[in-house]
Coordinates of C-alpha atoms and ligand atoms in Angstrom, one line a residue:
M153 CA 128.1 -256.4 148.7
T154 CA 127.8 -252.6 149.3
R155 CA 127.6 -252.0 153.1
S156 CA 125.1 -249.6 154.6
W157 CA 126.1 -246.6 156.7
A158 CA 124.1 -245.6 159.7
E159 CA 123.9 -242.4 161.8
P160 CA 126.7 -242.0 164.2
W161 CA 124.3 -241.2 167.1
K162 CA 121.3 -242.7 168.9
I163 CA 118.2 -240.9 170.0
K164 CA 117.9 -239.8 173.6
M165 CA 114.9 -237.4 173.5
V166 CA 112.0 -237.2 171.1
E167 CA 109.7 -234.4 170.0
P168 CA 106.1 -235.4 168.9
I169 CA 105.0 -234.1 165.6
T170 CA 101.4 -233.6 164.4
V171 CA 99.6 -235.6 161.8
T172 CA 96.9 -233.6 160.1
T173 CA 94.1 -234.5 157.7
R174 CA 94.0 -233.4 154.1
D175 CA 91.0 -231.1 154.9
E176 CA 93.0 -229.4 157.6
R177 CA 96.0 -228.9 155.3
E178 CA 93.8 -227.5 152.5
R179 CA 92.5 -224.9 155.0
A180 CA 96.0 -224.2 156.3
I181 CA 97.5 -223.5 152.9
V182 CA 94.8 -221.0 152.0
D183 CA 95.3 -219.3 155.4
A184 CA 99.0 -219.2 154.6
G185 CA 98.4 -217.6 151.2
Y186 CA 100.0 -220.6 149.5
N187 CA 103.4 -219.6 151.0
T188 CA 105.0 -222.4 153.0
F189 CA 106.9 -219.8 155.1
L190 CA 103.5 -218.7 156.5
L191 CA 102.4 -222.1 157.7
K192 CA 102.3 -222.8 161.4
S193 CA 104.7 -225.5 162.3
D194 CA 101.9 -227.3 164.2
D195 CA 100.2 -227.8 160.8
V196 CA 103.4 -229.4 159.4
Y197 CA 104.2 -233.1 159.6
I198 CA 107.8 -233.3 158.2
D199 CA 109.4 -230.0 158.1
L200 CA 111.9 -229.7 155.2
L201 CA 111.6 -225.9 154.9
T202 CA 115.2 -225.4 155.8
D203 CA 118.3 -226.9 157.3
S204 CA 118.8 -223.6 159.1
G205 CA 118.6 -223.6 162.8
T206 CA 116.7 -226.8 162.7
T207 CA 119.5 -229.1 163.9
A208 CA 119.2 -231.5 166.8
M209 CA 122.0 -230.6 169.2
S210 CA 124.0 -233.3 171.0
D211 CA 124.0 -234.1 174.7
R212 CA 127.5 -232.5 174.8
Q213 CA 126.1 -229.3 173.3
W214 CA 123.2 -229.2 175.7
S215 CA 125.5 -229.7 178.7
A216 CA 127.9 -227.1 177.4
M217 CA 125.1 -224.6 177.5
M218 CA 125.0 -224.9 181.3
L219 CA 128.5 -223.5 181.3
G220 CA 127.5 -220.4 179.4
D221 CA 129.2 -217.3 180.9
E222 CA 126.6 -214.5 180.6
S223 CA 129.0 -211.7 181.4
Y224 CA 128.4 -208.7 179.3
A225 CA 132.0 -208.2 178.4
G226 CA 134.9 -210.6 178.1
A227 CA 132.8 -213.8 178.6
R228 CA 134.7 -217.0 179.0
S229 CA 132.3 -218.6 176.4
F230 CA 133.5 -216.0 173.8
Y231 CA 137.1 -217.1 174.1
K232 CA 136.1 -220.7 173.7
L233 CA 134.4 -219.8 170.5
V234 CA 137.4 -217.9 169.3
A235 CA 139.5 -220.9 169.9
A236 CA 137.1 -223.3 168.2
V237 CA 136.9 -221.1 165.1
H238 CA 140.6 -220.7 165.1
D239 CA 141.3 -224.4 165.4
V240 CA 138.8 -225.6 162.9
Y241 CA 138.6 -222.7 160.3
G242 CA 142.0 -221.1 161.0
Y243 CA 140.9 -217.5 161.1
E244 CA 142.4 -215.2 163.8
E245 CA 139.8 -212.5 164.0
L246 CA 136.3 -213.5 165.2
I247 CA 133.2 -211.2 165.1
P248 CA 130.3 -213.0 166.6
T249 CA 126.8 -212.1 165.1
H250 CA 123.2 -213.3 165.8
Q251 CA 123.2 -215.3 162.5
G252 CA 124.7 -215.3 159.0
R253 CA 122.9 -212.2 157.7
G254 CA 124.3 -210.2 160.6
A255 CA 127.8 -211.1 159.4
E256 CA 126.9 -210.3 155.8
H257 CA 125.6 -206.9 156.8
L258 CA 128.9 -206.0 158.5
L259 CA 131.1 -207.4 155.8
S260 CA 129.1 -205.5 153.1
Q261 CA 129.3 -202.3 155.1
I262 CA 133.0 -202.4 155.7
L263 CA 134.1 -203.4 152.1
I264 CA 131.5 -202.1 149.6
E265 CA 131.4 -198.6 148.3
Q266 CA 128.7 -197.2 146.1
G267 CA 129.1 -198.5 142.6
D268 CA 131.5 -201.4 143.5
V269 CA 131.1 -204.7 141.8
V270 CA 130.8 -207.9 143.9
P271 CA 131.4 -211.1 141.8
G272 CA 130.0 -214.2 143.3
N273 CA 129.1 -217.8 142.4
M274 CA 125.3 -217.5 142.2
Y275 CA 123.6 -215.2 144.6
F276 CA 122.2 -216.0 148.0
T277 CA 119.1 -214.0 148.9
T278 CA 120.3 -212.2 152.1
T279 CA 123.9 -212.0 150.9
R280 CA 123.0 -210.2 147.7
Y281 CA 120.5 -208.0 149.6
H282 CA 123.2 -206.7 151.9
Q283 CA 125.7 -206.2 149.0
E284 CA 123.1 -204.2 147.0
R285 CA 122.0 -202.3 150.1
A286 CA 125.6 -201.2 150.6
G287 CA 125.7 -199.8 147.1
G288 CA 127.3 -202.8 145.4
R289 CA 126.4 -204.6 142.1
F290 CA 126.4 -208.4 142.3
V291 CA 127.7 -210.2 139.2
D292 CA 127.1 -213.9 138.9
V293 CA 130.3 -215.7 137.8
I294 CA 129.4 -219.3 138.5
I295 CA 130.0 -221.8 135.8
D296 CA 127.2 -222.3 133.2
E297 CA 126.6 -225.9 134.4
A298 CA 125.3 -224.6 137.7
H299 CA 122.2 -223.3 135.9
D300 CA 121.5 -226.7 134.2
P301 CA 119.7 -229.0 136.6
T302 CA 120.6 -232.0 134.5
S303 CA 124.3 -231.4 134.2
M304 CA 126.3 -234.0 136.1
H305 CA 129.3 -231.7 136.6
P306 CA 130.8 -232.8 140.0
F307 CA 131.6 -229.2 141.1
K308 CA 128.7 -227.1 139.9
G309 CA 129.6 -224.5 142.6
N310 CA 132.9 -223.5 140.7
I311 CA 133.6 -220.0 139.7
D312 CA 134.2 -219.5 135.9
I313 CA 137.6 -217.8 135.9
D314 CA 136.9 -216.2 132.5
K315 CA 133.6 -214.7 133.7
L316 CA 135.4 -213.5 136.8
A317 CA 138.2 -211.9 134.7
A318 CA 135.6 -210.2 132.5
A319 CA 133.8 -208.8 135.5
V320 CA 137.1 -207.5 137.0
D321 CA 138.2 -206.0 133.6
E322 CA 134.9 -204.2 133.1
V323 CA 135.4 -202.0 136.1
G324 CA 139.0 -202.4 137.1
A325 CA 140.2 -204.3 140.2
E326 CA 140.0 -201.3 142.5
R327 CA 136.2 -201.2 141.9
V328 CA 135.8 -204.9 142.9
A329 CA 134.9 -204.9 146.6
Y330 CA 135.7 -208.6 147.0
V331 CA 134.9 -211.9 145.5
S332 CA 132.0 -213.5 147.3
F333 CA 132.7 -217.2 147.1
E334 CA 130.0 -219.5 148.5
T335 CA 130.9 -223.1 149.4
N336 CA 128.4 -225.8 148.6
V337 CA 126.2 -223.3 146.7
N338 CA 122.7 -223.3 148.2
L339 CA 120.6 -222.0 145.3
A340 CA 122.5 -224.2 142.8
G341 CA 121.2 -227.2 144.7
G342 CA 123.9 -227.6 147.4
Q343 CA 126.7 -228.0 144.9
P344 CA 130.3 -227.8 145.9
A345 CA 133.3 -226.0 144.4
S346 CA 136.5 -228.0 143.8
M347 CA 139.7 -227.4 145.7
A348 CA 141.4 -226.7 142.4
N349 CA 138.9 -224.0 141.6
I350 CA 139.1 -222.5 145.1
K351 CA 142.8 -222.2 144.8
A352 CA 142.7 -220.8 141.3
V353 CA 140.3 -218.1 142.3
Y354 CA 142.4 -217.2 145.3
A355 CA 145.6 -217.0 143.2
F356 CA 143.8 -214.9 140.5
C357 CA 142.5 -212.5 143.2
R358 CA 145.8 -212.2 145.0
E359 CA 147.6 -211.2 141.8
R360 CA 145.1 -208.4 141.5
G361 CA 144.9 -207.3 145.1
I362 CA 141.2 -208.5 145.4
L363 CA 140.0 -210.1 148.6
V364 CA 138.2 -213.4 148.6
M365 CA 135.5 -213.7 151.2
L366 CA 133.9 -217.1 151.6
D367 CA 130.3 -217.8 152.5
A368 CA 131.5 -220.8 154.5
T369 CA 128.0 -221.6 155.8
R370 CA 128.1 -225.1 154.3
A371 CA 131.9 -225.5 153.9
L372 CA 131.9 -228.8 155.8
E373 CA 129.6 -230.3 153.2
N374 CA 131.8 -228.9 150.5
A375 CA 134.8 -230.5 152.1
Y376 CA 133.1 -233.8 152.2
F377 CA 132.3 -233.7 148.5
I378 CA 135.9 -232.8 147.7
Q379 CA 137.0 -235.9 149.7
Q380 CA 134.5 -238.0 147.6
R381 CA 135.1 -236.5 144.2
E382 CA 138.4 -234.8 143.8
G383 CA 141.6 -236.7 143.0
G384 CA 144.2 -236.7 145.7
Y385 CA 141.7 -236.0 148.6
E386 CA 140.3 -239.4 149.1
D387 CA 142.5 -240.2 152.1
R388 CA 142.3 -236.8 153.7
S389 CA 140.1 -236.1 156.6
V390 CA 137.1 -233.7 156.1
A391 CA 138.6 -231.5 158.8
S392 CA 141.9 -231.1 157.0
I393 CA 140.1 -230.4 153.7
L394 CA 138.0 -227.8 155.4
R395 CA 141.1 -226.1 156.6
E396 CA 142.6 -226.1 153.1
I397 CA 139.4 -224.4 151.8
T398 CA 139.6 -221.6 154.3
E399 CA 143.4 -221.1 153.8
N400 CA 142.5 -219.9 150.3
S401 CA 140.5 -217.0 151.5
D402 CA 140.8 -213.7 153.4
G403 CA 137.8 -214.2 155.6
A404 CA 134.3 -215.7 155.8
T405 CA 130.8 -215.2 156.8
V406 CA 129.1 -218.2 158.4
S407 CA 125.6 -218.9 159.4
S408 CA 126.2 -221.3 162.2
K409 CA 122.6 -222.6 161.9
K410 CA 123.8 -225.1 159.3
D411 CA 127.2 -226.9 159.4
N412 CA 127.9 -225.7 163.0
L413 CA 125.0 -227.7 164.5
V414 CA 123.3 -225.0 166.5
N415 CA 119.8 -223.3 166.4
I416 CA 121.1 -219.7 166.3
G417 CA 124.3 -217.9 165.8
G418 CA 126.9 -216.9 163.2
F419 CA 130.1 -215.1 162.7
L420 CA 132.3 -213.0 160.5
A421 CA 135.9 -214.3 160.5
L422 CA 138.8 -212.3 159.1
R423 CA 142.6 -212.4 158.9
D424 CA 143.2 -208.6 158.7
P425 CA 143.1 -207.0 162.2
E426 CA 142.4 -203.6 160.6
L427 CA 139.3 -204.8 158.8
A428 CA 138.2 -206.6 162.0
R429 CA 138.5 -203.4 163.9
K430 CA 136.1 -201.7 161.4
A431 CA 133.7 -204.6 161.7
R432 CA 133.7 -204.4 165.5
A433 CA 133.0 -200.7 165.4
L434 CA 129.7 -201.5 163.5
L435 CA 129.1 -204.7 165.5
V436 CA 128.5 -202.7 168.7
A437 CA 125.8 -200.6 166.9
F438 CA 124.0 -203.4 165.1
E439 CA 124.5 -206.7 167.0
G440 CA 126.1 -206.3 170.5
L441 CA 129.4 -205.9 172.3
H442 CA 132.3 -207.4 170.4
T443 CA 132.6 -210.4 172.8
Y444 CA 129.1 -211.6 172.2
G445 CA 127.7 -209.9 169.1
G446 CA 124.2 -211.3 168.8
M447 CA 124.6 -214.4 171.0
S448 CA 124.2 -215.3 174.7
G449 CA 127.0 -217.0 176.5
R450 CA 125.2 -220.4 176.3
D451 CA 124.7 -219.9 172.5
M452 CA 128.4 -219.4 172.2
E453 CA 129.1 -222.6 174.3
A454 CA 126.8 -224.7 172.1
L455 CA 128.4 -223.2 169.0
A456 CA 132.0 -223.8 170.1
T457 CA 131.1 -227.4 170.9
G458 CA 129.2 -227.8 167.6
I459 CA 132.1 -226.5 165.5
R460 CA 134.4 -229.1 167.0
E461 CA 131.8 -231.9 166.8
M462 CA 131.1 -231.4 163.1
V463 CA 134.8 -232.3 162.3
A464 CA 135.6 -234.7 165.1
T465 CA 135.2 -237.7 162.8
D466 CA 134.1 -237.9 159.1
D467 CA 131.1 -240.0 160.1
H468 CA 129.0 -237.0 160.8
A469 CA 129.5 -235.5 157.3
R470 CA 129.1 -238.9 155.7
S471 CA 125.7 -239.7 157.3
R472 CA 124.5 -236.1 156.9
V473 CA 125.1 -236.0 153.1
G474 CA 124.2 -239.7 152.9
Q475 CA 120.7 -239.1 154.1
V476 CA 120.2 -236.4 151.6
E477 CA 121.5 -238.7 148.8
Y478 CA 119.2 -241.5 150.1
L479 CA 116.1 -239.3 149.5
G480 CA 117.4 -237.9 146.2
N481 CA 118.3 -241.4 144.8
K482 CA 114.8 -242.7 145.7
L483 CA 113.2 -239.8 143.7
I484 CA 115.5 -240.3 140.8
K485 CA 114.6 -244.0 140.7
Y486 CA 110.9 -243.0 140.3
G487 CA 111.7 -240.6 137.5
I488 CA 111.2 -237.4 139.4
P489 CA 113.2 -234.5 137.8
V490 CA 115.7 -233.3 140.4
V491 CA 118.8 -231.2 140.4
K492 CA 121.8 -233.6 139.8
P493 CA 124.1 -234.5 141.3
I494 CA 122.2 -234.6 144.6
G495 CA 123.5 -231.8 146.8
G496 CA 124.7 -231.6 150.3
H497 CA 121.8 -230.1 152.3
G498 CA 118.6 -231.0 150.3
V499 CA 117.0 -232.4 147.3
F500 CA 115.9 -229.8 144.8
L501 CA 112.9 -230.7 142.7
D502 CA 112.9 -229.2 139.2
A503 CA 109.5 -227.6 139.2
A504 CA 109.9 -226.3 135.6
A505 CA 110.3 -229.9 134.4
M506 CA 107.7 -231.3 136.7
L507 CA 105.0 -228.7 135.8
P508 CA 105.7 -227.6 132.2
H509 CA 102.1 -226.5 131.9
I510 CA 102.7 -223.6 134.4
P511 CA 104.6 -220.6 133.0
Q512 CA 107.4 -219.1 135.2
D513 CA 105.3 -216.0 135.8
Q514 CA 102.7 -218.1 137.5
F515 CA 105.2 -219.4 140.0
P516 CA 105.4 -223.2 139.3
A517 CA 107.8 -223.9 142.2
Q518 CA 105.6 -222.0 144.7
A519 CA 102.5 -224.0 143.5
L520 CA 104.4 -227.3 143.7
A521 CA 105.6 -226.6 147.3
A522 CA 102.0 -225.9 148.2
A523 CA 100.7 -229.1 146.5
I524 CA 103.2 -231.3 148.3
Y525 CA 102.2 -229.8 151.6
V526 CA 98.5 -230.4 150.9
D527 CA 99.3 -234.0 149.9
S528 CA 101.2 -235.0 153.0
G529 CA 102.1 -232.2 155.4
V530 CA 105.7 -232.2 154.1
R531 CA 106.9 -228.6 154.0
G532 CA 109.4 -227.5 151.3
M533 CA 110.4 -224.1 150.0
E534 CA 110.2 -222.3 146.7
R535 CA 113.6 -221.4 145.2
G536 CA 112.8 -219.9 141.9
I537 CA 111.3 -216.7 140.5
V538 CA 109.7 -215.7 143.8
S539 CA 112.9 -216.0 145.7
A540 CA 114.9 -214.2 142.9
G541 CA 112.7 -211.0 143.4
R542 CA 112.8 -208.0 141.2
D543 CA 115.8 -206.2 139.7
P544 CA 116.3 -203.0 141.8
E545 CA 117.0 -200.9 138.8
T546 CA 114.3 -202.0 136.3
G547 CA 111.7 -203.3 138.7
E548 CA 111.2 -206.3 136.5
N549 CA 111.1 -209.9 137.8
R550 CA 114.5 -211.6 137.8
R551 CA 114.0 -214.8 135.8
P552 CA 116.3 -217.4 137.2
K553 CA 117.0 -220.4 135.1
L554 CA 116.4 -222.7 138.0
E555 CA 112.8 -223.0 139.2
L556 CA 113.1 -225.3 142.2
V557 CA 111.4 -226.6 145.2
R558 CA 113.9 -227.3 148.0
L559 CA 113.4 -230.2 150.3
T560 CA 116.0 -229.3 152.9
I561 CA 117.0 -231.9 155.4
P562 CA 117.7 -230.8 159.0
R563 CA 120.7 -232.3 160.6
R564 CA 120.3 -235.3 162.9
V565 CA 116.5 -234.8 163.1
Y566 CA 114.6 -237.2 160.8
T567 CA 115.1 -240.9 160.1
Q568 CA 115.1 -242.8 156.9
S569 CA 111.4 -243.7 157.3
H570 CA 110.6 -239.9 157.2
M571 CA 112.6 -239.7 154.0
D572 CA 110.4 -242.6 152.6
V573 CA 107.2 -240.7 153.4
V574 CA 108.6 -237.6 151.7
A575 CA 109.5 -239.5 148.6
E576 CA 106.1 -241.2 148.3
S577 CA 104.4 -237.9 148.6
V578 CA 106.5 -236.2 145.9
I579 CA 105.9 -239.2 143.6
E580 CA 102.1 -239.1 144.1
V581 CA 101.9 -235.3 143.5
Y582 CA 104.0 -235.8 140.3
E583 CA 101.5 -238.4 139.1
Q584 CA 98.7 -236.0 139.6
R585 CA 100.6 -232.9 138.4
D586 CA 97.9 -231.9 135.8
A587 CA 95.6 -230.8 138.7
I588 CA 98.1 -228.2 139.9
T589 CA 97.5 -224.6 138.7
G590 CA 99.6 -221.5 138.6
L591 CA 99.4 -218.7 141.3
R592 CA 99.2 -214.9 141.4
F593 CA 100.3 -212.5 144.1
T594 CA 97.8 -211.2 146.5
Y595 CA 100.6 -209.4 148.4
E596 CA 104.1 -208.7 147.3
P597 CA 106.6 -207.3 149.7
E598 CA 109.2 -204.9 148.3
S599 CA 112.3 -206.9 149.3
L600 CA 113.0 -210.5 150.2
R601 CA 109.5 -211.1 149.0
F602 CA 109.5 -214.9 149.3
F603 CA 109.4 -214.8 153.1
Q604 CA 106.0 -213.0 153.4
A605 CA 104.3 -212.9 150.0
T606 CA 100.8 -214.3 149.7
F607 CA 99.2 -215.9 146.6
E608 CA 96.0 -217.3 145.3
P609 CA 95.5 -219.9 142.6
L610 CA 94.6 -218.8 139.1
P611 CA 91.3 -220.0 137.9
T612 CA 91.5 -223.1 135.8
T613 CA 90.9 -222.4 132.1
Ligands
F0G281 N1 124.4 -217.9 153.4 C1 123.8 -219.0 153.0 C2 124.5 -219.8 151.9 C3 122.6 -219.4 153.5 O1 122.0 -220.5 153.1 C4 122.0 -218.6 154.5 C5 120.7 -218.9 155.1 C6 122.6 -217.4 154.9 C7 123.8 -217.1 154.3 C8 122.0 -216.5 155.9 O2 122.2 -217.0 157.1 O3 119.9 -217.3 157.9 O4 121.8 -217.4 159.5 O5 121.0 -215.2 158.5 N2 120.0 -219.8 154.6 C9 118.7 -220.3 155.1 C10 118.1 -221.2 154.2 C11 117.8 -219.2 155.6 O6 117.0 -221.7 154.5 O7 118.7 -221.5 153.2 P1 121.1 -216.7 158.3

């Protein structure tokens, strides 16, 4: 008999959520311009927009907040955070920021010069934005399987070393700012990189004097997948695997709103004190003094506690990823096209396969996310052509191979019954897919357009 796992926590406080009628939701989605980012949370029943900052903190984190030292300079809470990052991730230099993109901004500014190339394993929206803003050119070097939602490759986040070598050879190692290596690649569907690949990339880069900077935002989930899938790691703790990942890098940006179990915060971590000095010089202009960056003392207390808590036992990672897999497997059972294998932080619906009658220029994933919301009040997010934006040089739409709706699971927030409600809604919308029509822009922001764009449905022909 296979035995069930259950969450390694019990519920001490609850937050009521609203149940709306279909009529109310139809009005709300029109008001939001068919963009789930523009819905009011009061109009949302189960919120799977993101796993970012949506975590439920533990009683230990809440009580740690009371210990926050709000001194402007040299706060005790900062040194606790330095110690937690050092113990868990192994980096010596800590630059605290308000969230992940603050760290991406600083890293891009200190390492990228006009015309530099930044190879990476699939882009992330804010990461690439900062790389391009600093004058860099992002080159996608992820393995081809990552772009195929049906490929069962266990490590779809891997970097293709041949593609990386070609990108380096094209401009020469000195014009490569750094390799931007994301763990558990978000836009590929929450897909991990293998330890073998992480090591191979680091060795390749060391030989050529190129830095490897991780986006370690979801490195814990990546470490868990390595434990589950990579030979030789089955008896290792998730904590020790995480350390082995970071050992193969020169630094990392982290959005602490994910793995680290807090609602706000992030950091840039480095090994080289000289680089850290450059980052701190910018930090004081853009975020805050170097001993708080963009966080209050209590934020840093909650974060230091969250970082230790996420690796205290493997049970947290197991139940976190287990809940995502529960939802994904239920959808697979009912024949819903999803990105496989099921990723670490969410289930990604293959909108191109679900709505083949809507061409990519009419935003099938955006339309699907809106339809699911109207059906049940479940809020997901477009991760397709709208998120990909336009090429800054040509002004043309970037056309990603993946046209997805992400149902992202917040950590420690929803129960298995919530997951059942979500699955039933997606199944019902899929059964009635012919009624869904494409969309067109009524407002298109210049950059990071997915956050604030508005749409209207195209007339049915
Ligand atoms: N890197 C990755 C892989 C992310 O997923 C995010 C945020 C960031 C960096 C930026 O961090 O939001 O703290 O500034 N992802 C959120 C999401 C927004 O919903 O996927 P941030």
